[in-house]
mmCIF file of C-alpha atoms and ligand atoms in Angstrom:
data_model
loop_
_atom_site.group_PDB
_atom_site.id
_atom_site.type_symbol
_atom_site.label_atom_id
_atom_site.label_comp_id
_atom_site.label_asym_id
_atom_site.label_seq_id
_atom_site.Cartn_x
_atom_site.Cartn_y
_atom_site.Cartn_z
ATOM 1 C CA MET A 1 11.758 -33.669 -20.723
ATOM 2 C CA SER A 2 12.323 -30.518 -22.745
ATOM 3 C CA GLN A 3 15.974 -29.947 -23.797
ATOM 4 C CA THR A 4 15.694 -26.228 -23.147
ATOM 5 C CA ARG A 5 14.832 -26.513 -19.476
ATOM 6 C CA GLU A 6 17.156 -24.959 -16.971
ATOM 7 C CA TYR A 7 16.425 -27.606 -14.298
ATOM 8 C CA GLU A 8 15.491 -31.273 -14.567
ATOM 9 C CA PHE A 9 11.739 -31.714 -14.028
ATOM 10 C CA THR A 10 10.468 -35.255 -14.521
ATOM 11 C CA THR A 11 6.828 -36.277 -14.892
ATOM 12 C CA LYS A 12 7.148 -38.036 -11.531
ATOM 13 C CA GLN A 13 8.228 -34.766 -9.924
ATOM 14 C CA PHE A 14 5.399 -32.898 -11.667
ATOM 15 C CA LYS A 15 2.886 -35.442 -10.304
ATOM 16 C CA ALA A 16 4.277 -34.999 -6.793
ATOM 17 C CA PHE A 17 3.755 -31.224 -7.100
ATOM 18 C CA GLN A 18 0.230 -31.738 -8.472
ATOM 19 C CA THR A 19 -0.600 -33.612 -5.241
ATOM 20 C CA LEU A 20 1.090 -31.007 -3.062
ATOM 21 C CA ILE A 21 -0.824 -28.159 -4.749
ATOM 22 C CA MET A 22 -4.085 -30.077 -4.308
ATOM 23 C CA GLU A 23 -3.365 -30.636 -0.612
ATOM 24 C CA HIS A 24 -2.641 -27.001 0.118
ATOM 25 C CA THR A 25 -5.051 -25.153 -2.166
ATOM 26 C CA SER A 26 -7.531 -27.732 -3.581
ATOM 27 C CA ILE A 27 -6.512 -26.429 -7.006
ATOM 28 C CA VAL A 28 -6.559 -29.228 -9.557
ATOM 29 C CA ILE A 29 -3.585 -28.949 -11.902
ATOM 30 C CA SER A 30 -4.248 -30.888 -15.091
ATOM 31 C CA ASP A 31 -1.515 -32.905 -16.824
ATOM 32 C CA GLU A 32 -1.345 -30.316 -19.613
ATOM 33 C CA LYS A 33 -0.124 -27.719 -17.107
ATOM 34 C CA GLU A 34 3.317 -29.310 -16.609
ATOM 35 C CA GLU A 35 5.139 -26.534 -18.491
ATOM 36 C CA LEU A 36 3.210 -23.813 -16.641
ATOM 37 C CA ILE A 37 4.007 -25.298 -13.236
ATOM 38 C CA TYR A 38 7.639 -25.789 -14.244
ATOM 39 C CA GLY A 39 7.863 -22.118 -15.231
ATOM 40 C CA ARG A 40 6.225 -20.817 -12.072
ATOM 41 C CA LEU A 41 8.187 -23.017 -9.661
ATOM 42 C CA THR A 42 11.456 -22.314 -11.461
ATOM 43 C CA ARG A 43 11.088 -18.707 -10.300
ATOM 44 C CA ARG A 44 11.181 -19.958 -6.700
ATOM 45 C CA LEU A 45 14.149 -22.286 -7.273
ATOM 46 C CA ARG A 46 16.145 -19.433 -8.788
ATOM 47 C CA LYS A 47 15.213 -17.096 -5.966
ATOM 48 C CA LEU A 48 16.272 -19.645 -3.351
ATOM 49 C CA GLY A 49 19.438 -20.597 -5.241
ATOM 50 C CA MET A 50 18.274 -24.208 -5.468
ATOM 51 C CA THR A 51 19.173 -26.482 -8.345
ATOM 52 C CA SER A 52 16.834 -29.438 -7.825
ATOM 53 C CA PHE A 53 13.060 -29.805 -7.783
ATOM 54 C CA ASP A 54 13.424 -32.670 -5.278
ATOM 55 C CA ASP A 55 15.045 -30.277 -2.799
ATOM 56 C CA TYR A 56 12.264 -27.744 -3.358
ATOM 57 C CA TYR A 57 9.609 -30.437 -2.956
ATOM 58 C CA ASN A 58 11.154 -31.539 0.344
ATOM 59 C CA LEU A 59 11.208 -27.969 1.621
ATOM 60 C CA ILE A 60 7.450 -27.625 1.049
ATOM 61 C CA ALA A 61 6.556 -31.171 2.108
ATOM 62 C CA ASN A 62 8.485 -30.646 5.362
ATOM 63 C CA GLY A 63 6.275 -27.664 6.115
ATOM 64 C CA ASP A 64 8.541 -24.615 5.685
ATOM 65 C CA SER A 65 5.777 -22.099 6.356
ATOM 66 C CA GLU A 66 7.483 -19.094 4.757
ATOM 67 C CA GLU A 67 8.157 -20.895 1.502
ATOM 68 C CA LEU A 68 4.737 -22.575 1.593
ATOM 69 C CA GLU A 69 3.207 -19.104 1.340
ATOM 70 C CA GLN A 70 5.396 -18.260 -1.697
ATOM 71 C CA PHE A 71 4.615 -21.663 -3.222
ATOM 72 C CA ILE A 72 0.865 -20.995 -2.927
ATOM 73 C CA ASN A 73 1.346 -17.502 -4.363
ATOM 74 C CA VAL A 74 3.095 -18.766 -7.507
ATOM 75 C CA VAL A 75 0.643 -21.578 -8.243
ATOM 76 C CA THR A 76 -2.509 -19.451 -8.105
ATOM 77 C CA THR A 77 -3.941 -17.782 -11.215
ATOM 78 C CA ASN A 78 -4.943 -14.212 -10.446
ATOM 79 C CA LEU A 79 -6.455 -12.868 -13.663
ATOM 80 C CA THR A 80 -9.038 -10.164 -12.932
ATOM 81 C CA SER A 81 -10.137 -6.669 -13.985
ATOM 82 C CA PHE A 82 -12.366 -3.767 -12.929
ATOM 83 C CA TYR A 83 -16.049 -4.509 -13.647
ATOM 84 C CA ARG A 84 -15.156 -7.935 -15.054
ATOM 85 C CA GLU A 85 -18.394 -9.634 -16.144
ATOM 86 C CA SER A 86 -20.150 -6.304 -15.929
ATOM 87 C CA HIS A 87 -23.685 -7.784 -15.878
ATOM 88 C CA HIS A 88 -23.109 -8.658 -12.199
ATOM 89 C CA PHE A 89 -22.548 -4.996 -11.376
ATOM 90 C CA ASP A 90 -25.622 -3.984 -13.418
ATOM 91 C CA HIS A 91 -27.633 -6.535 -11.432
ATOM 92 C CA LEU A 92 -26.199 -5.221 -8.176
ATOM 93 C CA LYS A 93 -27.067 -1.637 -9.077
ATOM 94 C CA ASN A 94 -30.471 -2.118 -10.696
ATOM 95 C CA GLU A 95 -31.978 -5.094 -8.889
ATOM 96 C CA LEU A 96 -30.186 -6.114 -5.774
ATOM 97 C CA ILE A 97 -29.249 -2.852 -4.068
ATOM 98 C CA PRO A 98 -32.800 -1.390 -4.312
ATOM 99 C CA LYS A 99 -34.126 -4.661 -2.822
ATOM 100 C CA LEU A 100 -31.540 -4.712 -0.034
ATOM 101 C CA LEU A 101 -32.202 -1.079 0.873
ATOM 102 C CA GLU A 102 -35.796 -2.042 1.510
ATOM 103 C CA GLN A 103 -35.151 -5.397 3.161
ATOM 104 C CA ASN A 104 -32.425 -4.099 5.465
ATOM 105 C CA ALA A 105 -34.004 -0.712 6.220
ATOM 106 C CA GLY A 106 -34.436 -1.772 9.866
ATOM 107 C CA THR A 107 -30.794 -2.657 10.516
ATOM 108 C CA LYS A 108 -29.227 -0.361 7.868
ATOM 109 C CA LYS A 109 -26.530 -3.001 7.502
ATOM 110 C CA LEU A 110 -25.056 -4.433 4.294
ATOM 111 C CA ARG A 111 -22.531 -7.252 4.234
ATOM 112 C CA ILE A 112 -20.802 -8.371 1.052
ATOM 113 C CA TRP A 113 -18.072 -10.967 0.561
ATOM 114 C CA SER A 114 -15.703 -11.055 -2.407
ATOM 115 C CA ALA A 115 -14.173 -14.533 -2.023
ATOM 116 C CA GLY A 116 -11.083 -14.979 -4.207
ATOM 117 C CA CYS A 117 -10.675 -11.229 -4.701
ATOM 118 C CA SER A 118 -7.222 -11.413 -6.329
ATOM 119 C CA THR A 119 -5.626 -7.946 -6.710
ATOM 120 C CA GLY A 120 -8.791 -6.134 -5.602
ATOM 121 C CA GLU A 121 -10.454 -4.993 -8.818
ATOM 122 C CA GLU A 122 -13.582 -7.004 -7.908
ATOM 123 C CA PRO A 123 -14.178 -5.573 -4.393
ATOM 124 C CA TYR A 124 -13.325 -2.037 -5.613
ATOM 125 C CA SER A 125 -15.889 -2.437 -8.422
ATOM 126 C CA ILE A 126 -18.437 -3.527 -5.799
ATOM 127 C CA ALA A 127 -17.523 -0.527 -3.632
ATOM 128 C CA MET A 128 -17.887 1.918 -6.555
ATOM 129 C CA THR A 129 -21.284 0.418 -7.414
ATOM 130 C CA LEU A 130 -22.481 0.773 -3.811
ATOM 131 C CA MET A 131 -21.195 4.332 -3.455
ATOM 132 C CA GLU A 132 -22.838 5.395 -6.712
ATOM 133 C CA SER A 133 -26.160 3.663 -5.970
ATOM 134 C CA ILE A 134 -26.795 4.496 -2.320
ATOM 135 C CA SER A 135 -27.185 8.242 -1.910
ATOM 136 C CA ASP A 136 -27.183 8.117 1.911
ATOM 137 C CA ILE A 137 -24.500 5.437 2.190
ATOM 138 C CA HIS A 138 -22.835 7.303 5.077
ATOM 139 C CA THR A 139 -25.903 6.464 7.211
ATOM 140 C CA TRP A 140 -25.513 2.745 6.464
ATOM 141 C CA ASP A 141 -23.175 0.221 8.047
ATOM 142 C CA VAL A 142 -21.566 -1.225 4.916
ATOM 143 C CA LYS A 143 -18.730 -3.726 4.945
ATOM 144 C CA ILE A 144 -17.124 -5.598 2.092
ATOM 145 C CA LEU A 145 -14.966 -8.528 3.099
ATOM 146 C CA ALA A 146 -12.385 -9.332 0.411
ATOM 147 C CA THR A 147 -10.374 -12.528 0.819
ATOM 148 C CA ASP A 148 -7.825 -14.555 -1.078
ATOM 149 C CA ILE A 149 -5.374 -17.350 -0.320
ATOM 150 C CA ASP A 150 -2.523 -15.469 -2.033
ATOM 151 C CA SER A 151 -0.736 -12.947 0.180
ATOM 152 C CA ASP A 152 0.966 -11.147 -2.753
ATOM 153 C CA VAL A 153 -2.312 -10.267 -4.470
ATOM 154 C CA LEU A 154 -3.824 -9.175 -1.156
ATOM 155 C CA ALA A 155 -0.947 -6.749 -0.577
ATOM 156 C CA LYS A 156 -1.579 -5.225 -4.017
ATOM 157 C CA ALA A 157 -5.315 -5.124 -3.375
ATOM 158 C CA SER A 158 -5.060 -3.306 -0.092
ATOM 159 C CA ALA A 159 -2.490 -0.827 -1.481
ATOM 160 C CA GLY A 160 -5.041 0.071 -4.179
ATOM 161 C CA ILE A 161 -2.365 1.206 -6.639
ATOM 162 C CA TYR A 162 -2.616 0.013 -10.234
ATOM 163 C CA ARG A 163 -0.834 0.593 -13.509
ATOM 164 C CA ASP A 164 -2.975 3.019 -15.473
ATOM 165 C CA ASP A 165 -3.619 0.513 -18.266
ATOM 166 C CA ARG A 166 -5.779 -1.407 -15.751
ATOM 167 C CA ILE A 167 -8.387 1.368 -15.888
ATOM 168 C CA GLU A 168 -8.454 1.701 -19.681
ATOM 169 C CA GLY A 169 -12.030 1.150 -20.757
ATOM 170 C CA LEU A 170 -13.592 2.712 -17.653
ATOM 171 C CA SER A 171 -15.625 5.852 -18.310
ATOM 172 C CA ASP A 172 -13.970 9.264 -17.814
ATOM 173 C CA GLU A 173 -16.522 9.953 -15.105
ATOM 174 C CA THR A 174 -15.624 6.789 -13.174
ATOM 175 C CA ILE A 175 -11.918 7.519 -13.481
ATOM 176 C CA LYS A 176 -12.352 11.119 -12.370
ATOM 177 C CA GLN A 177 -14.475 10.140 -9.399
ATOM 178 C CA TRP A 178 -12.587 7.123 -8.058
ATOM 179 C CA PHE A 179 -8.966 7.228 -9.237
ATOM 180 C CA LYS A 180 -6.111 9.643 -8.740
ATOM 181 C CA ARG A 181 -3.358 9.650 -11.344
ATOM 182 C CA GLY A 182 0.197 9.558 -10.045
ATOM 183 C CA LYS A 183 2.699 12.299 -10.820
ATOM 184 C CA GLY A 184 6.507 12.278 -10.954
ATOM 185 C CA LYS A 185 7.740 8.891 -9.742
ATOM 186 C CA GLN A 186 4.140 7.647 -9.623
ATOM 187 C CA GLU A 187 3.509 8.559 -13.276
ATOM 188 C CA GLY A 188 1.776 5.689 -15.050
ATOM 189 C CA PHE A 189 -0.003 4.532 -11.880
ATOM 190 C CA VAL A 190 -3.386 5.310 -10.373
ATOM 191 C CA ARG A 191 -4.585 5.106 -6.792
ATOM 192 C CA VAL A 192 -8.146 4.238 -5.783
ATOM 193 C CA ALA A 193 -10.069 6.718 -3.649
ATOM 194 C CA PRO A 194 -9.678 6.194 0.131
ATOM 195 C CA GLU A 195 -13.522 6.206 0.489
ATOM 196 C CA LEU A 196 -13.588 2.952 -1.455
ATOM 197 C CA GLN A 197 -10.802 1.450 0.626
ATOM 198 C CA SER A 198 -12.599 2.338 3.843
ATOM 199 C CA LEU A 199 -15.489 0.031 2.890
ATOM 200 C CA ILE A 200 -13.268 -3.007 2.360
ATOM 201 C CA SER A 201 -11.396 -5.344 4.729
ATOM 202 C CA PHE A 202 -8.789 -7.447 2.958
ATOM 203 C CA LYS A 203 -7.991 -10.755 4.674
ATOM 204 C CA GLN A 204 -6.061 -13.876 3.813
ATOM 205 C CA LEU A 205 -8.367 -16.892 3.775
ATOM 206 C CA ASN A 206 -8.072 -20.344 2.265
ATOM 207 C CA LEU A 207 -11.594 -21.288 1.183
ATOM 208 C CA LEU A 208 -10.893 -24.926 1.937
ATOM 209 C CA LYS A 209 -9.942 -24.306 5.545
ATOM 210 C CA GLU A 210 -11.720 -22.711 8.523
ATOM 211 C CA TRP A 211 -13.541 -19.450 7.752
ATOM 212 C CA PRO A 212 -13.095 -16.867 10.488
ATOM 213 C CA VAL A 213 -15.949 -14.832 8.979
ATOM 214 C CA LYS A 214 -19.021 -13.515 10.718
ATOM 215 C CA GLY A 215 -21.771 -13.169 8.175
ATOM 216 C CA PRO A 216 -24.559 -13.453 7.373
ATOM 217 C CA PHE A 217 -23.758 -11.936 3.986
ATOM 218 C CA ASP A 218 -26.338 -10.300 1.758
ATOM 219 C CA VAL A 219 -24.223 -10.801 -1.347
ATOM 220 C CA LEU A 220 -21.398 -13.137 -2.179
ATOM 221 C CA PHE A 221 -19.081 -12.884 -5.158
ATOM 222 C CA CYS A 222 -17.066 -16.043 -5.770
ATOM 223 C CA ARG A 223 -16.120 -15.717 -9.398
ATOM 224 C CA ASN A 224 -13.558 -17.658 -11.391
ATOM 225 C CA VAL A 225 -12.262 -19.394 -8.291
ATOM 226 C CA VAL A 226 -14.076 -22.760 -8.040
ATOM 227 C CA ILE A 227 -13.230 -23.522 -11.648
ATOM 228 C CA TYR A 228 -9.829 -24.628 -10.349
ATOM 229 C CA PHE A 229 -11.379 -27.079 -7.839
ATOM 230 C CA ASP A 230 -12.788 -30.569 -8.413
ATOM 231 C CA LYS A 231 -16.533 -31.259 -8.133
ATOM 232 C CA PRO A 232 -16.520 -32.761 -4.595
ATOM 233 C CA THR A 233 -14.616 -29.685 -3.341
ATOM 234 C CA GLN A 234 -17.078 -27.378 -5.123
ATOM 235 C CA LYS A 235 -19.996 -29.188 -3.435
ATOM 236 C CA ILE A 236 -18.507 -28.681 0.031
ATOM 237 C CA LEU A 237 -17.730 -25.049 -0.739
ATOM 238 C CA PHE A 238 -21.209 -24.102 -1.991
ATOM 239 C CA GLU A 239 -22.832 -25.797 0.987
ATOM 240 C CA LYS A 240 -20.677 -23.607 3.224
ATOM 241 C CA PHE A 241 -21.488 -20.508 1.144
ATOM 242 C CA ALA A 242 -25.208 -21.212 1.572
ATOM 243 C CA GLY A 243 -24.552 -21.427 5.312
ATOM 244 C CA VAL A 244 -23.071 -17.919 5.548
ATOM 245 C CA LEU A 245 -25.570 -16.190 3.252
ATOM 246 C CA SER A 246 -28.586 -14.434 4.742
ATOM 247 C CA ALA A 247 -32.069 -15.839 4.034
ATOM 248 C CA HIS A 248 -32.452 -13.514 1.030
ATOM 249 C CA GLY A 249 -28.781 -13.718 0.039
ATOM 250 C CA GLN A 250 -27.556 -13.769 -3.544
ATOM 251 C CA MET A 251 -24.376 -15.086 -5.098
ATOM 252 C CA CYS A 252 -22.497 -14.362 -8.336
ATOM 253 C CA ILE A 253 -20.178 -16.969 -9.829
ATOM 254 C CA GLY A 254 -17.814 -16.878 -12.808
ATOM 255 C CA HIS A 255 -18.806 -17.079 -16.466
ATOM 256 C CA SER A 256 -17.700 -20.684 -16.940
ATOM 257 C CA GLU A 257 -18.954 -21.931 -13.584
ATOM 258 C CA THR A 258 -22.310 -23.498 -12.724
ATOM 259 C CA LEU A 259 -24.146 -24.926 -9.729
ATOM 260 C CA PHE A 260 -25.914 -27.482 -11.922
ATOM 261 C CA LYS A 261 -25.481 -30.899 -10.216
ATOM 262 C CA ILE A 262 -23.255 -29.193 -7.621
ATOM 263 C CA SER A 263 -25.685 -27.568 -5.207
ATOM 264 C CA GLU A 264 -29.414 -27.572 -4.598
ATOM 265 C CA ASP A 265 -29.211 -24.785 -2.043
ATOM 266 C CA PHE A 266 -29.467 -22.113 -4.752
ATOM 267 C CA GLU A 267 -31.967 -21.068 -7.378
ATOM 268 C CA LEU A 268 -30.814 -19.519 -10.671
ATOM 269 C CA LEU A 269 -31.936 -15.880 -11.029
ATOM 270 C CA GLY A 270 -30.015 -14.769 -14.101
ATOM 271 C CA GLN A 271 -26.750 -15.320 -15.929
ATOM 272 C CA THR A 272 -24.458 -16.849 -13.236
ATOM 273 C CA ILE A 273 -26.511 -15.113 -10.530
ATOM 274 C CA TYR A 274 -28.104 -17.239 -7.807
ATOM 275 C CA LYS A 275 -30.405 -16.752 -4.863
ATOM 276 C CA LYS A 276 -30.295 -18.887 -1.759
ATOM 277 C CA CYS A 277 -33.337 -21.212 -1.633
ATOM 278 C CA ALA A 278 -35.851 -20.434 1.091
HETATM 279 C C1 LIG B 1 -8.797 -15.912 -11.441
HETATM 280 S S1 LIG B 1 -8.785 -15.108 -9.881
HETATM 281 C C2 LIG B 1 -10.438 -14.456 -9.813
HETATM 282 C C3 LIG B 1 -10.477 -13.041 -9.281
HETATM 283 C C4 LIG B 1 -11.865 -12.392 -9.267
HETATM 284 N N1 LIG B 1 -12.778 -13.115 -8.428
HETATM 285 C C5 LIG B 1 -12.427 -12.250 -10.668
HETATM 286 O O1 LIG B 1 -13.294 -13.029 -11.068
HETATM 287 O O2 LIG B 1 -11.971 -11.357 -11.409
HETATM 288 C C6 LIG B 1 -8.895 -16.517 -8.750
HETATM 289 C C7 LIG B 1 -8.432 -16.188 -7.342
HETATM 290 O O3 LIG B 1 -8.775 -17.279 -6.473
HETATM 291 C C8 LIG B 1 -7.754 -17.414 -5.514
HETATM 292 N N2 LIG B 1 -7.776 -18.768 -4.914
HETATM 293 C C9 LIG B 1 -7.369 -19.937 -5.471
HETATM 294 N N3 LIG B 1 -7.502 -20.945 -4.606
HETATM 295 C C10 LIG B 1 -7.993 -20.410 -3.453
HETATM 296 C C11 LIG B 1 -8.343 -20.958 -2.182
HETATM 297 N N4 LIG B 1 -8.196 -22.261 -1.907
HETATM 298 N N5 LIG B 1 -8.824 -20.108 -1.237
HETATM 299 C C12 LIG B 1 -8.957 -18.779 -1.526
HETATM 300 N N6 LIG B 1 -8.649 -18.216 -2.690
HETATM 301 C C13 LIG B 1 -8.177 -19.022 -3.655
HETATM 302 C C14 LIG B 1 -6.481 -17.141 -6.300
HETATM 303 O O4 LIG B 1 -5.396 -16.764 -5.462
HETATM 304 C C15 LIG B 1 -6.918 -16.037 -7.252
HETATM 305 O O5 LIG B 1 -6.568 -14.756 -6.789
#
């Protein structure tokens, strides 16, 4: 145990938390992450005025639903950004949207799911791409479902307010069109345009539990989420994703993820872009 630690945290306790995290989120915490988990859980102990990890473990294991939510929130990794892995948005704009506008011309319906949306940059990037690519979007029934297990990130996502360094790197045109800079007390923050927000429904959803989603979805983004799950969990998840995608549905996954030896329901179309098999 490190001498500098504020609380005692034994390897046995760490292992017990690894199991608890797996049970509630399916996230696999490797042995190297002991320090990270210690740091994140310490925040909760301090907040609750607790002095022992055993007491905190018992609180969660005994099913304290309020703290379980906070526990899940601190163990998730929420790294994201606007237009992260920008080739997916190029594909959406140049290939997929033109195809969908033709294929769905009868229903004029588009359904997109951003699964593991974190603080919202991903679904807002999808919304900007749709708004910029579909000139008569107001005549279409477009819905983006954006879900995450973590209630803190969802609150930030639906508020749509970001520190202005989050939009550094976006073009002046994009910023002018879709973001409003705060003044006075809001200086240093930007707010996304309400038109983008109106396309998106943010909902809490644990991917490893029941999905109260309708579908079928034309496009699914599940990027940098399954990397935290083990292979058997990934297999179950992608089978379920195939089940909620439309016959011509496509799916984007994260840069270090693959469906190789995980799922045969999808065919590779491009870099981390898949199409559901016919
Ligand atoms: C690294 S972020 C990825 C955000 C975004 N998709 C991107 O690529 O920029 C991973 C997100 O997956 C969420 N997550 C982790 N386990 C989950 C689960 N079991 N169900 C739903 N979301 C989960 C986390 O809360 C986190 O916000």
